[in-house]
Amino acid sequence: MNQLGSLWRKWDLHIHTPASIVQNYGSDDGWERFITELESLPAEIKVIGINDYLFIDGYKRVLYEKKNGKLKNIDLILPVIELRIDKFGGSLNHLSRLNFHIIFSDELSAELIENHFLNALSSKYQLTPVYDNLRTSAKWAALPTRSSLHDLGEKIINSVPEAKRVEFGHPLIEGFNNLCLSLDSVYEALGSHYFTGKFITAVGKTEWSDIKWNDHTIAEKKTIINSADFVFTSASSQQDWEKAHKSLLEAGVNSRLLDCSDSHNFSDSELKDRLGKCLTWIKSDPSFEGLKQALFEFKSRVLISEQKPIEPLFQIRKVKFNFPEQTKLKRQETQDDFCFRGNHEISFSPYLTSIIGGRGTGKSTILNLLHEKLDKGVNSFFKTNVLVSSSPLKIEDHVIVDGVSDRNAIDFLQQNEIEQFAIDQRRLTSAIYSRILKLDTSNVLIENTKKISDICSLIEKQIRRLDQLAVLQSAHSEKKKQLTTNKSVLDSFKDEDYQRISNELSLNNKQLLLYRSGKERYEELLTALDKIVLLYSSKSKVDSENPFETEIQLIVEELNRLIELSKGKDSIGEARKAEIELMQKASILKIEMQKFLTQRGLSAESLADAGAAAERVTELEEEISSIVKNMEAISEEIATFSVDEEPKLKYEESLRKLLATINLDLKNLSSEVRPIELHYEFDSYSMREKLIDNIVTFLADRSRRDHVKDMLEGIDLSSLKDAESISSKISDSTKTGKALKTFFSAEENLEKLRLIAFLEYMKVEEYGRIRVLYDNKPIESTSFGQRCTAVIVILIILGNTPIVIDEPEAHLDSSLIAKYLVELVKSRKIHRQIIFATHNANFVINGDSELIHCLSMDSNNKSSIDSITIEDLNHREKLLALEGGVEAFQKRELRYGID
């Protein structure tokens, strides 16, 4: 069972051995070092193809070493036969022969390849044009063996003038270099039933490029490369590979170009064709079938690079369940065995993980448990279903998530949630907004959102100032009335003694109020400073190397010193004594006043009023003075208040630019998907409704909201001008109309409502909407299936965090999934992890799932999981059993015209 799915590994499919006819390892004496260097290959190289020219001896030897405990670092060894084809490039004096490689399945034995392929070619060999007369004149007619090739080489060397023989190499190499086959004869030999589905072909890029483009060769040159599965090259660098790849694209031919070492030399050689120099990464199981799947999905499964491909940044790597064995799933009044009781561990591919299985096998349960763990209380399934053992279980205690665990970093779409997005425009807007913010790499939206928030706070503060001013104005009016009343009481007494006592008491009370006010502020300051000292005092030794911490402690120490110095000052002690003396004098004067009034024959009630009036006048005068000062300060703040809408305009401009970029990706998606566009709008209607709610609250006379709304029809509440122009549009024939006219006639009401209107206008996050158009029509005006299509396309395209969808195929056309959505999934899974629970074979197979969890129920009513890959032939029947599984595989294998 493959828990991790298809992984990136380096594959070097072009390694020559000491048994190869052309190589620089040495012969038998090079084998020991060769095997040692294979064992020391870079750790990422896990699959090698052993190339032999005409023979398979090298592969046999490497396989022997593997079976005897060597090469534990290599997961798969494939036999590769390299042949020279009778197509030539270069010039007559320096011909280059086309190299043709056949990569065989490791399921085929070396003997079978020898007997049914190499031997089938024995009678098909030809010689190069220059020396073909040796064959036609019967001077050389033999099966290709090392001995016969040596003999052929000697005949070739001897056929030239003696002076030219020094230009030739070893007879074995010369014999091999001049032996070739037709492509037709190779494919004829591969036509044996033994090789059906068991081989993959490749042509050498360098030699193919040497074939000239002209009227006679162009068709054949294209046929040669296009009929091959892969193209091999051994590039000096990634940049060289990119140039070679670009040339194939420009020629409009097979561009499935693999970089292999083509090693003829040990790893310490300065030549590029050396052991370990390979740039090809393939994402698959280390199996021949994995190579075939890389052929079918070359763009997503093959990468040419020095470094391992970068995986999506955010991943859920695995989840573990450890529920008690007796766990039950409680649905209302019924209880059933919980399918994931006990211990379970489920891994997820960084790319696409598909969870499949029959209904009731636990596919959705895996996603629901994951969702509930990461976003407690939100999952709809566990709102109505409870897990219990001896008592209710907390899911968060029994589910462990390895990887991303921040709810905000994962997109969950529960079963039927795509449909809910399709119905609820505001919910879709919110989902799009959260994803767009992640695309704001320059942070313009975030920065202006902060500025808007600050402006809203300033507006709210200004509204509070208006309320405070209104309260102060009311208090000022009331205090003035009280002062007038108390002064009238005092004015009723004309006696000089009374006036003297009253004036002394007033003066004394003024001084006493000043002392008390200063004392209160002084003690508040000391209390605040004590709290600061306590907050910033270090409980441990200060880090002397941190200047900030050192400075903090110096400030704290200085504050402590100043506090203690202040408490001990004589002036503070004297002030406290003076306060006591003033209090004592006030008491004496009050007694004197009471005695005076008693002697004048006042009743007890009048005595109390007259005595209090003298003291109250002083207090009221001080209170009125304080109120006036506060009113003046607040009025000045109100007058100098100023904000503007620039941050909102910048926010909306930036948002529209981001949407324009997204719209380019959404344009011309496929013939199956009509154009989708996202547009930003400010919801002025909802803002107006909020303002009407405010007005109804201000009226406070139980006016019916619908009546208020009707009366305000035609009045622009977001741009209120003078009271007269507003009142002229309101009829006073009803109680509500009269109340509105009275309300708008007060300038302070208008000013407050203007501020509230501007406050609401600035709330882009509350009233901003993303309008979705499908085929130039509002999404709400399209069919339900079209809305679901638009939703899933938008949600998959936007964002780079894991997206988890339960049954993404719901309400989607199967043709849409097969022809477009699988391609969208393949392009997006490179950038974000995707996890599906699905019944749809196209998502699983043609979406090229890296990891597939096949669920079933065992005899104990527990969920059983087989973790497989598409290339896992041992479990292929599980994928074929999916609805449309056979058709999905057929479509996959025919995608590139590969049979």
Coordinates of C-alpha atoms in Angstrom, one line a residue, residues 337-606:
D337 CA -20.7 1.6 15.1
F338 CA -18.5 4.4 14.0
C339 CA -16.6 3.4 10.9
F340 CA -13.3 5.0 12.0
R341 CA -13.2 3.7 15.5
G342 CA -9.7 2.6 16.6
N343 CA -6.5 4.0 15.1
H344 CA -6.2 5.2 11.5
E345 CA -3.6 7.3 9.7
I346 CA -4.3 8.9 6.3
S347 CA -1.7 10.8 4.3
F348 CA -2.4 13.4 1.6
S349 CA -0.4 14.2 -1.5
P350 CA 0.9 17.8 -1.8
Y351 CA -0.9 17.9 -5.1
L352 CA -4.2 16.0 -5.7
T353 CA -5.6 13.4 -3.4
S354 CA -8.8 11.6 -4.4
I355 CA -10.9 9.7 -1.9
I356 CA -13.1 7.1 -3.6
G357 CA -15.4 4.3 -2.5
G358 CA -19.0 3.2 -2.4
R359 CA -21.6 5.1 -0.5
G360 CA -21.4 4.7 3.3
T361 CA -17.7 3.7 3.2
G362 CA -16.5 6.8 5.0
K363 CA -15.3 9.2 2.3
S364 CA -17.2 12.2 3.6
T365 CA -16.5 11.2 7.2
I366 CA -12.7 11.7 6.7
L367 CA -13.3 15.3 5.4
N368 CA -15.9 16.0 8.1
L369 CA -13.6 15.0 10.9
L370 CA -10.8 17.1 9.4
H371 CA -13.1 20.0 9.1
E372 CA -14.5 19.8 12.6
K373 CA -11.0 19.5 14.0
L374 CA -9.8 22.6 12.3
D375 CA -13.0 24.7 12.5
K376 CA -14.9 23.5 15.5
G377 CA -18.7 23.8 15.4
V378 CA -18.9 24.7 11.7
N379 CA -19.2 21.3 10.1
S380 CA -22.9 20.7 9.3
F381 CA -22.6 16.9 9.7
F382 CA -21.4 17.1 13.3
K383 CA -24.0 19.7 14.1
T384 CA -26.7 16.9 13.9
N385 CA -24.5 13.8 14.6
V386 CA -22.5 13.1 17.7
L387 CA -19.7 10.6 18.5
V388 CA -20.1 8.8 21.8
S389 CA -18.3 6.2 23.8
S390 CA -19.2 5.9 27.5
S391 CA -20.0 9.7 27.1
P392 CA -19.9 12.2 24.2
L393 CA -16.5 12.5 22.6
K394 CA -14.7 15.8 21.7
I395 CA -13.5 15.3 18.1
E396 CA -10.6 17.7 18.6
D397 CA -9.2 15.2 21.3
H398 CA -9.2 12.3 18.9
V399 CA -8.0 13.9 15.6
I400 CA -4.4 14.9 15.0
V401 CA -3.5 17.0 11.9
D402 CA 0.0 17.1 10.7
G403 CA 0.7 20.2 8.6
V404 CA -1.4 23.3 8.1
S405 CA -3.8 23.6 11.1
D406 CA -5.0 27.2 10.7
R407 CA -8.6 27.2 9.6
N408 CA -8.1 30.4 7.6
A409 CA -5.4 28.7 5.6
I410 CA -7.7 25.9 4.3
D411 CA -10.7 26.1 2.0
F412 CA -13.4 23.6 3.0
L413 CA -16.4 23.0 0.8
Q414 CA -18.7 20.5 2.5
Q415 CA -21.2 18.3 0.6
N416 CA -23.7 20.6 -1.3
E417 CA -21.8 23.7 -0.2
I418 CA -21.0 24.6 -3.8
E419 CA -24.7 24.7 -4.4
Q420 CA -25.1 27.0 -1.4
F421 CA -22.5 29.4 -2.8
A422 CA -24.4 29.3 -6.1
I423 CA -27.6 30.4 -4.3
D424 CA -26.1 32.9 -1.7
Q425 CA -24.5 35.9 -3.5
R426 CA -23.2 37.5 -0.3
R427 CA -21.6 34.2 0.8
L428 CA -19.9 33.9 -2.6
T429 CA -18.7 37.5 -2.3
S430 CA -17.2 36.8 1.1
A431 CA -15.4 33.7 -0.2
I432 CA -14.0 35.6 -3.2
Y433 CA -12.9 38.5 -1.0
S434 CA -10.9 36.4 1.4
R435 CA -9.1 34.8 -1.5
I436 CA -8.4 38.0 -3.4
L437 CA -6.7 39.4 -0.3
K438 CA -4.1 36.7 -0.6
L439 CA -3.4 37.9 -4.2
D440 CA -2.7 41.4 -2.9
T441 CA 1.1 40.9 -2.7
S442 CA 1.7 44.6 -2.6
N443 CA -0.6 44.9 0.4
V444 CA -2.5 47.8 -1.1
L445 CA -5.8 46.4 0.0
I446 CA -4.6 45.7 3.5
E447 CA -3.0 49.1 3.9
N448 CA -6.0 51.0 2.7
T449 CA -8.4 48.8 4.7
K450 CA -6.4 49.9 7.8
K451 CA -6.6 53.5 6.7
I452 CA -10.3 53.2 6.1
S453 CA -10.7 51.6 9.6
D454 CA -8.8 54.5 11.1
I455 CA -11.0 57.0 9.2
C456 CA -14.2 55.2 10.4
S457 CA -12.8 55.4 14.0
L458 CA -12.3 59.2 13.5
I459 CA -15.8 59.6 12.2
E460 CA -17.3 57.6 15.1
K461 CA -15.3 59.8 17.5
Q462 CA -16.7 62.9 15.8
I463 CA -20.2 61.5 16.2
R464 CA -19.5 61.0 19.8
R465 CA -18.3 64.6 20.1
L466 CA -21.6 65.8 18.7
D467 CA -23.5 63.6 21.2
Q468 CA -21.2 64.9 24.0
L469 CA -21.7 68.5 22.9
A470 CA -25.5 68.0 22.9
V471 CA -25.3 66.5 26.5
L472 CA -23.1 69.4 27.7
Q473 CA -25.4 72.0 26.1
S474 CA -28.4 70.4 27.9
A475 CA -26.4 70.3 31.2
H476 CA -25.3 74.0 30.7
S477 CA -28.9 75.1 30.3
E478 CA -30.0 73.1 33.4
K479 CA -27.2 74.4 35.6
K480 CA -27.9 78.0 34.5
K481 CA -31.5 77.6 35.7
Q482 CA -30.3 76.2 39.0
L483 CA -27.8 79.0 39.5
T484 CA -30.5 81.6 38.9
T485 CA -32.8 79.9 41.4
N486 CA -30.1 79.7 44.1
K487 CA -29.0 83.3 43.5
S488 CA -32.6 84.5 43.9
V489 CA -32.6 82.9 47.4
L490 CA -29.5 84.7 48.4
D491 CA -30.7 88.0 47.0
S492 CA -33.7 87.8 49.3
F493 CA -31.5 88.6 52.3
K494 CA -30.1 92.2 52.4
D495 CA -28.5 92.0 55.8
E496 CA -24.7 92.9 55.8
D497 CA -23.8 90.1 58.2
Y498 CA -25.5 87.6 55.9
Q499 CA -23.7 89.0 52.8
R500 CA -20.3 88.9 54.7
I501 CA -20.8 85.3 55.8
S502 CA -22.1 84.3 52.3
N503 CA -19.1 85.9 50.6
E504 CA -16.6 84.4 53.0
L505 CA -18.2 80.9 52.5
S506 CA -18.2 81.3 48.7
L507 CA -14.5 82.3 48.6
N508 CA -13.5 79.5 51.0
N509 CA -15.4 76.9 48.9
K510 CA -13.8 78.1 45.7
Q511 CA -10.4 77.6 47.3
L512 CA -11.4 74.2 48.7
L513 CA -12.7 73.1 45.3
L514 CA -9.4 74.0 43.6
Y515 CA -7.4 72.1 46.2
R516 CA -9.7 69.0 45.9
S517 CA -9.5 69.1 42.1
G518 CA -5.7 69.3 42.1
K519 CA -5.4 66.6 44.8
E520 CA -7.6 64.3 42.7
R521 CA -5.6 64.8 39.5
Y522 CA -2.3 64.4 41.5
E523 CA -3.4 61.1 43.0
E524 CA -4.7 59.8 39.7
L525 CA -1.3 60.6 38.2
L526 CA 0.6 58.7 41.0
T527 CA -1.7 55.7 40.5
A528 CA -1.1 55.7 36.8
L529 CA 2.6 55.9 37.2
D530 CA 2.6 53.1 39.8
K531 CA 0.8 50.9 37.3
I532 CA 3.4 51.7 34.6
V533 CA 6.3 51.0 36.9
L534 CA 4.7 47.7 37.9
L535 CA 4.1 46.8 34.2
Y536 CA 7.6 47.5 33.0
S537 CA 9.7 46.6 35.9
S538 CA 11.9 43.6 35.0
K539 CA 11.5 40.5 37.1
S540 CA 14.8 39.1 36.0
K541 CA 18.2 40.3 35.1
V542 CA 18.2 42.8 32.2
D543 CA 19.9 41.8 29.0
S544 CA 22.8 44.3 28.9
E545 CA 23.2 43.8 25.1
N546 CA 19.6 45.0 24.4
P547 CA 19.7 48.8 24.5
F548 CA 15.9 49.0 24.5
E549 CA 15.5 46.9 27.6
T550 CA 18.3 48.8 29.4
E551 CA 16.6 52.1 28.6
I552 CA 13.2 50.9 29.8
Q553 CA 14.7 50.0 33.2
L554 CA 16.4 53.4 33.5
I555 CA 13.1 55.1 32.8
V556 CA 11.4 52.9 35.4
E557 CA 14.0 53.6 38.0
E558 CA 13.7 57.4 37.3
L559 CA 9.9 57.2 37.7
N560 CA 10.3 55.4 41.0
R561 CA 12.7 58.1 42.2
L562 CA 10.4 60.9 41.1
I563 CA 7.3 59.3 42.7
E564 CA 9.0 58.9 46.1
L565 CA 10.5 62.4 45.8
S566 CA 7.1 63.9 45.1
K567 CA 5.4 62.1 48.0
G568 CA 8.0 63.6 50.4
K569 CA 7.9 67.2 49.3
D570 CA 7.0 69.8 51.9
S571 CA 4.7 71.6 49.5
I572 CA 2.5 68.5 49.2
G573 CA 2.3 68.2 52.9
E574 CA 1.4 71.8 53.3
A575 CA -1.2 71.6 50.6
R576 CA -2.9 68.7 52.5
K577 CA -2.9 70.8 55.7
A578 CA -4.3 73.8 53.8
E579 CA -7.2 71.6 52.5
I580 CA -8.0 70.5 56.1
E581 CA -8.0 74.1 57.3
L582 CA -10.3 75.2 54.5
M583 CA -12.7 72.3 55.4
Q584 CA -12.6 73.4 59.0
K585 CA -13.3 77.0 58.1
A586 CA -16.2 76.0 55.9
S587 CA -17.7 74.1 58.8
I588 CA -17.3 77.2 61.1
L589 CA -18.9 79.5 58.5
K590 CA -21.8 77.1 57.9
I591 CA -22.5 77.1 61.7
E592 CA -22.3 80.9 61.7
M593 CA -24.7 81.1 58.8
Q594 CA -27.1 78.7 60.4
K595 CA -27.0 80.7 63.7
F596 CA -27.7 83.9 61.8
L597 CA -30.6 82.5 60.0
T598 CA -32.1 80.9 63.1
Q599 CA -32.0 84.2 64.9
R600 CA -34.1 85.6 62.0
G601 CA -36.8 83.1 62.8
L602 CA -36.6 80.9 59.6
S603 CA -38.4 77.5 59.6
A604 CA -36.3 74.4 59.5
E605 CA -37.1 73.9 55.8
S606 CA -36.3 77.4 54.8

